[in-house]
Coordinates of C-alpha atoms and ligand atoms in Angstrom, one line a residue:
M379 CA -0.2 -0.3 -0.3
V380 CA 1.5 3.0 -1.2
T381 CA -0.2 6.2 0.7
G382 CA 0.1 9.5 -2.0
G383 CA 1.1 7.3 -4.6
S384 CA 0.3 9.7 -7.3
G385 CA 2.3 12.7 -5.6
F386 CA 6.0 13.7 -7.9
I387 CA 8.1 10.8 -5.3
G388 CA 5.4 8.5 -5.1
T389 CA 4.5 8.3 -8.7
H390 CA 8.4 7.7 -9.1
T391 CA 9.0 5.0 -6.8
C392 CA 5.2 3.0 -7.6
L393 CA 7.1 2.8 -10.8
E394 CA 9.6 1.2 -9.4
L395 CA 8.0 -1.3 -7.0
I396 CA 6.0 -2.4 -10.4
N397 CA 8.8 -2.9 -12.3
A398 CA 10.7 -4.9 -10.0
G399 CA 7.3 -7.0 -9.7
V400 CA 6.0 -5.7 -6.6
N401 CA 2.3 -5.9 -6.6
V402 CA 0.9 -2.2 -5.5
S403 CA -2.2 -0.7 -4.0
I404 CA -2.2 3.0 -3.5
I405 CA -4.1 5.6 -2.2
D406 CA -4.8 9.0 -2.6
N407 CA -6.5 12.5 -1.7
F408 CA -5.8 14.7 -4.8
S409 CA -5.1 17.6 -2.4
N410 CA -1.7 17.5 -4.3
S411 CA -2.1 15.5 -7.3
V412 CA -4.2 14.6 -10.0
G413 CA -5.1 11.5 -11.5
E414 CA -3.7 11.6 -14.8
S415 CA -0.7 10.9 -12.9
L416 CA -1.9 7.2 -12.2
E417 CA -2.9 6.4 -16.2
R418 CA 1.1 7.5 -16.8
I419 CA 2.3 4.9 -14.1
E420 CA 0.2 2.2 -16.0
R421 CA 1.0 3.1 -19.3
L422 CA 4.5 3.4 -18.7
S423 CA 4.8 -0.2 -16.5
G424 CA 1.5 -2.1 -18.4
K425 CA -0.3 -2.8 -15.5
K426 CA -3.5 -1.9 -13.9
V427 CA -2.5 0.1 -10.8
S428 CA -5.5 -0.3 -7.2
F429 CA -6.2 3.0 -6.7
Y430 CA -8.9 4.3 -4.0
E431 CA -9.2 7.5 -3.1
V432 CA -9.1 8.1 0.5
D433 CA -7.9 11.0 2.8
I434 CA -5.9 9.7 5.5
R435 CA -7.4 12.3 7.9
N436 CA -10.4 10.1 7.3
K437 CA -10.0 6.6 9.6
N438 CA -12.9 4.6 8.5
S439 CA -11.7 4.8 5.0
L440 CA -9.0 3.6 5.7
Q441 CA -10.2 0.5 7.5
E442 CA -12.6 -0.3 4.7
V443 CA -9.7 -0.8 2.8
F444 CA -7.3 -2.5 5.0
K445 CA -10.4 -5.0 5.3
A446 CA -10.8 -5.3 1.6
S447 CA -7.3 -6.0 1.0
D448 CA -3.9 -7.8 1.9
F449 CA -1.6 -5.4 2.6
S450 CA 1.9 -6.9 3.8
A451 CA 3.8 -3.3 4.2
V452 CA 2.8 0.8 3.1
I453 CA 4.9 3.4 1.8
H454 CA 3.9 6.0 3.8
F455 CA 4.1 9.5 1.1
A456 CA 1.0 11.0 1.7
G457 CA 1.1 14.6 3.3
L458 CA 1.3 18.2 3.1
K459 CA 5.7 19.2 2.2
A460 CA 5.0 23.4 1.7
V461 CA 7.5 25.3 4.3
G462 CA 5.9 28.4 3.9
E463 CA 2.5 27.6 3.9
S464 CA 2.3 25.4 7.4
V465 CA 3.7 28.8 9.2
S466 CA 0.1 29.8 7.7
Y467 CA -1.7 27.1 8.8
P468 CA -0.2 24.5 10.8
V469 CA -3.1 23.1 12.3
R470 CA -4.0 21.5 8.9
Y471 CA -0.6 20.5 8.9
Y472 CA -0.7 18.6 12.3
Q473 CA -4.0 17.3 11.1
N474 CA -2.4 16.2 7.9
N475 CA 0.9 14.7 8.9
V476 CA 0.7 14.3 12.0
L477 CA -3.0 13.0 12.5
G478 CA -3.1 11.2 9.5
T479 CA -0.2 8.8 10.5
L480 CA -1.8 8.1 13.4
N481 CA -4.6 6.8 12.0
L482 CA -3.3 4.6 9.7
L483 CA -0.7 3.5 12.4
D484 CA -3.9 2.5 14.0
V485 CA -5.1 0.6 11.0
M486 CA -2.3 -1.0 10.2
S487 CA -2.2 -2.8 13.5
Q488 CA -5.5 -3.7 13.4
Y489 CA -5.0 -5.5 10.1
N490 CA -1.2 -6.9 11.3
V491 CA 0.7 -4.5 8.9
R492 CA 3.3 -3.8 11.3
K493 CA 6.7 -3.2 7.9
L494 CA 6.3 0.7 7.6
V495 CA 8.7 2.8 4.9
F496 CA 8.4 6.5 6.2
S497 CA 8.7 9.7 4.1
S498 CA 10.8 11.8 6.5
S499 CA 12.9 14.9 5.3
A500 CA 16.3 16.0 5.8
T501 CA 14.1 19.5 7.4
V502 CA 14.4 17.3 10.2
Y503 CA 18.4 18.3 11.3
G504 CA 17.9 22.2 10.8
D505 CA 20.5 24.2 10.6
P506 CA 23.5 21.5 11.3
E507 CA 26.5 22.2 13.2
T508 CA 29.0 20.5 10.2
L509 CA 28.3 18.9 7.1
P510 CA 28.2 16.0 6.2
I511 CA 25.1 15.4 7.7
K512 CA 25.1 12.0 9.4
E513 CA 21.7 10.2 11.0
F514 CA 23.0 10.5 14.4
F515 CA 23.2 14.3 14.3
P516 CA 20.7 16.2 16.6
R517 CA 17.5 16.9 15.1
S518 CA 15.1 20.0 15.3
A519 CA 12.4 22.2 13.6
T520 CA 12.5 25.7 13.2
N521 CA 8.6 25.4 11.4
P522 CA 5.8 23.6 11.1
Y523 CA 6.0 21.1 8.1
G524 CA 9.4 20.7 10.0
Q525 CA 8.2 20.1 13.4
S526 CA 5.2 17.4 11.8
K527 CA 7.9 15.1 10.7
L528 CA 9.8 15.2 13.8
M529 CA 6.8 14.6 15.5
V530 CA 5.8 11.6 13.7
E531 CA 9.6 10.7 13.5
H532 CA 9.1 10.6 17.5
I533 CA 5.6 8.7 17.3
L534 CA 7.5 5.7 15.1
E535 CA 10.8 5.5 17.7
D536 CA 8.3 5.0 20.2
L537 CA 6.0 2.7 18.7
A538 CA 8.8 0.8 17.7
K539 CA 10.2 0.7 21.0
A540 CA 7.0 -0.9 22.5
D541 CA 6.6 -3.2 19.9
P542 CA 9.4 -4.6 18.2
E543 CA 7.1 -6.3 16.1
W544 CA 7.5 -3.5 13.5
K545 CA 10.3 -2.7 10.8
I546 CA 10.5 0.5 10.2
A547 CA 12.5 2.7 7.5
C548 CA 12.5 6.4 8.3
L549 CA 13.8 8.2 5.4
R550 CA 15.3 11.3 5.1
Y551 CA 15.5 12.7 1.8
F552 CA 17.3 15.9 1.0
N553 CA 16.4 18.0 -2.1
P554 CA 14.6 15.2 -4.5
V555 CA 14.3 16.6 -8.3
G556 CA 14.3 15.3 -12.5
A557 CA 11.8 13.0 -13.5
H558 CA 11.6 10.0 -15.1
S559 CA 13.8 9.5 -18.4
S560 CA 10.4 8.9 -20.4
G561 CA 9.0 12.4 -19.7
M562 CA 5.9 11.0 -19.2
I563 CA 5.8 11.6 -15.1
G564 CA 7.4 14.4 -13.4
E565 CA 7.1 17.5 -11.1
D566 CA 3.7 19.0 -11.0
P567 CA 3.3 21.8 -8.4
Q568 CA -0.2 22.9 -8.3
D569 CA 0.3 26.9 -8.0
I570 CA 3.7 28.7 -7.8
P571 CA 6.9 26.2 -7.4
N572 CA 8.1 26.4 -3.7
N573 CA 10.9 24.5 -5.1
L574 CA 14.0 25.5 -7.3
M575 CA 14.2 23.1 -9.7
P576 CA 10.6 23.5 -11.1
Y577 CA 10.4 27.2 -10.9
I578 CA 13.9 26.6 -13.1
S579 CA 11.7 24.7 -15.7
Q580 CA 8.9 26.8 -15.8
V581 CA 11.3 29.6 -16.2
A582 CA 12.7 28.4 -19.3
V583 CA 9.4 26.5 -20.6
G584 CA 8.1 30.3 -20.3
K585 CA 5.4 30.1 -17.8
R586 CA 7.3 32.4 -15.9
E587 CA 9.0 35.4 -16.5
K588 CA 12.5 35.1 -14.2
L589 CA 13.8 33.1 -10.8
S590 CA 14.2 35.4 -7.7
I591 CA 17.6 34.0 -6.4
F592 CA 17.1 34.1 -2.8
G593 CA 20.1 35.9 -1.4
N594 CA 23.8 35.6 -2.6
D595 CA 25.4 36.7 0.6
Y596 CA 25.6 33.3 2.3
P597 CA 29.4 31.8 3.0
T598 CA 29.3 29.4 0.1
V599 CA 31.0 28.6 -2.6
D600 CA 29.5 31.3 -4.5
G601 CA 27.1 32.9 -1.8
T602 CA 24.0 31.2 -2.9
G603 CA 22.1 28.6 -0.8
V604 CA 23.6 24.7 -1.2
R605 CA 21.5 21.4 -1.4
D606 CA 22.5 18.2 -2.0
Y607 CA 20.0 17.4 -5.1
I608 CA 18.6 13.8 -5.9
H609 CA 17.4 12.1 -9.0
V610 CA 14.2 10.9 -8.1
T611 CA 14.5 7.9 -9.7
D612 CA 17.7 7.4 -7.1
L613 CA 15.4 8.2 -4.3
A614 CA 12.5 6.0 -6.0
K615 CA 14.7 2.7 -6.0
G616 CA 15.8 4.1 -2.3
H617 CA 12.6 2.8 -1.4
L618 CA 12.8 -0.4 -3.7
A619 CA 15.8 -1.0 -1.3
A620 CA 14.7 0.3 2.4
L621 CA 11.4 -1.8 1.3
N622 CA 13.9 -5.0 0.9
Y623 CA 15.6 -4.3 4.1
L624 CA 12.5 -4.0 6.3
Y625 CA 12.0 -8.5 4.6
S626 CA 15.5 -9.4 6.0
E627 CA 16.8 -10.6 8.8
Q628 CA 19.5 -8.0 10.1
A629 CA 15.8 -5.3 9.9
E630 CA 16.0 -3.4 12.7
S631 CA 12.8 -1.8 14.4
F632 CA 13.5 1.7 13.6
S633 CA 16.2 2.5 11.5
P634 CA 17.2 6.4 9.8
F635 CA 18.7 6.6 6.3
N636 CA 19.6 9.9 4.6
L637 CA 18.9 9.9 0.8
G638 CA 21.5 11.9 -0.6
R639 CA 24.2 12.0 -2.9
G640 CA 26.1 13.8 -0.4
Q641 CA 27.7 15.9 -2.7
G642 CA 26.3 20.2 -2.4
I643 CA 25.6 22.0 -5.5
S644 CA 24.6 26.6 -5.0
V645 CA 21.8 28.0 -6.8
L646 CA 23.7 29.3 -8.9
Q647 CA 25.6 26.3 -10.0
L648 CA 22.0 25.0 -10.5
V649 CA 21.0 27.3 -13.1
N650 CA 24.4 27.0 -15.1
A651 CA 24.0 23.2 -14.9
F652 CA 20.1 23.4 -16.7
E653 CA 21.0 26.6 -19.1
K654 CA 23.7 24.0 -20.7
A655 CA 21.0 21.0 -20.6
S656 CA 17.6 22.5 -21.9
G657 CA 19.7 25.4 -24.0
R658 CA 17.6 27.5 -22.3
K659 CA 18.4 31.0 -20.8
I660 CA 17.1 31.1 -17.2
P661 CA 17.0 34.8 -16.4
Y662 CA 17.0 35.6 -12.7
E663 CA 17.2 38.8 -10.4
V664 CA 19.1 38.2 -7.4
V665 CA 16.7 39.4 -4.3
N666 CA 16.7 39.4 -0.2
R667 CA 16.9 36.0 1.5
R668 CA 13.7 33.9 2.5
P669 CA 13.4 33.4 5.8
G670 CA 14.4 30.1 7.7
D671 CA 16.9 28.8 4.8
I672 CA 20.0 27.7 5.6
A673 CA 23.3 28.3 4.1
A674 CA 24.2 24.7 3.3
C675 CA 23.2 21.5 3.5
Y676 CA 24.0 17.8 2.0
A677 CA 23.8 14.6 3.2
D678 CA 26.0 11.5 4.0
A679 CA 24.6 8.4 2.6
Q680 CA 27.0 6.1 4.4
R681 CA 24.4 4.5 5.9
A682 CA 22.2 3.7 3.2
K683 CA 24.9 1.8 1.2
Q684 CA 26.3 -0.6 4.1
L685 CA 22.8 -1.7 5.4
L686 CA 20.4 -0.9 1.7
G687 CA 22.5 -1.5 -0.8
W688 CA 22.3 1.8 -2.0
K689 CA 23.5 4.8 -3.7
A690 CA 22.7 7.3 -5.2
H691 CA 24.2 7.2 -9.6
L692 CA 22.3 9.8 -11.5
G693 CA 24.0 13.4 -11.2
V694 CA 23.2 17.5 -12.2
E695 CA 23.2 17.1 -15.8
D696 CA 21.0 13.8 -15.6
M697 CA 18.3 16.2 -13.3
C698 CA 18.6 18.8 -15.3
K699 CA 17.4 17.0 -18.5
D700 CA 15.0 14.9 -17.1
A701 CA 13.1 17.4 -15.8
W702 CA 13.8 19.7 -18.5
R703 CA 12.1 16.9 -21.1
W704 CA 9.4 16.4 -18.5
Q705 CA 8.7 19.9 -18.7
E706 CA 9.1 20.4 -22.3
M707 CA 6.5 17.0 -23.0
N708 CA 4.1 18.8 -20.6
P709 CA 4.4 22.2 -20.5
T710 CA 1.2 22.7 -18.1
G711 CA 2.2 19.3 -16.2
Y712 CA -1.1 16.6 -16.0
K713 CA -3.7 18.9 -17.2
Ligands
WQD1925 C1 16.8 25.4 -2.6 C2 17.5 26.6 -2.9 C3 16.5 28.7 -1.7 C4 13.6 28.8 -5.3 C5 12.6 22.4 1.0 C6 12.1 22.1 2.4 C7 12.6 20.5 2.4 C8 12.0 19.8 1.5 C9 12.5 20.3 0.4 C10 9.8 18.4 1.6 C11 17.7 27.3 -1.5 C12 16.9 29.1 -3.1 C13 14.5 28.4 -4.1 C14 13.6 29.6 -5.4 C15 16.1 30.0 -4.4 N1 10.4 19.5 1.1 N2 16.0 28.7 -3.8 N3 14.9 30.4 -5.4 O1 14.2 24.5 0.8 O2 16.4 23.0 0.7 O3 13.7 22.5 1.1 O4 12.2 21.9 -0.1 O5 10.5 17.7 2.3 O6 11.4 20.4 3.6 O7 12.2 23.2 2.9 O8 14.6 23.7 -1.2 O9 14.2 24.2 -3.7 O10 13.1 25.3 -1.9 O11 15.7 25.7 -2.1 O12 16.9 31.0 -4.7 O13 12.5 30.5 -6.3 O14 17.2 27.1 -3.1 O15 17.1 29.8 -1.0 O16 18.9 27.7 -1.6 P1 15.0 23.4 0.7 P2 14.3 25.0 -2.4

């Protein structure tokens, strides 16, 4: 069962799961995605996908789905993820991300499903003292979105301690970008993109006039923010590796993993790479820093390599080429 399976990372993960022979069911409430993305997965994989339009805040409808099925594990993507929006609407974020997860855990226990891959985020590390970031680094939150992810991590840790029957992989994503190489599925923000890569690709396709670069006075290589960008297909494969790990003898009851490339790329470096990959100029203007942004963040992904046998292979050129192909083939996204 994949919650939030019609979203950006969800669709790419479902495709990898289906291609690996996993029997996948999806639930989604389409709050940040559209049904067309599921049609695309079926076309790409040649397989039918069972889908339920369900909101995880509605526990009864979750129960109905589990009652009618025989799931062995859950990959949990469903949740809200816009930092700025979470500051304006904190209760909505706690209801979706925390209450929704509590509902899911309850129903999973009820139906004896105790293998869970949880979609967490590097945002739980706050502003790290040193780099690269390791899984045991201190965690903190500076906004309700990050707080909701941190709360769920603590809930999962306590659950795993209380009942070691649970096998939980907690995947902390760095910056997922790019699209499947077919250009058939990709990132489709329902509004003005908050994140850098979709904004750049909308400028390249002429949907946005210019990019605003949020500050160039950070203590980094060129003054702009540095992040660990990871291709969404590498990230999707990380979920398959985490799922396999949960079925293995050495699976711990709660296990965090950084899913990143371990390399920092600045905003300007990404803009240049995208211009090369797309052949399009990306006009930009340097404006003030965005409140809450940190200067630099990138992963130490050794633990995932050692325990999951997973590492990212695709580089910035692939990320930009694949993001551009998706955007050029789908100038208005899935609509
Ligand atoms: C990347 C860099 C910006 C947009 C966020 C969430 C995190 C996770 C991933 C969910 C920064 C700069 C951005 C723009 C810019 N989401 N930027 N102009 O902030 O690292 O992480 O998305 O889990 O929780 O916090 O990603 O893509 O927003 O920003 O200059 O229009 O690009 O300042 O340096 P971020 P981002």
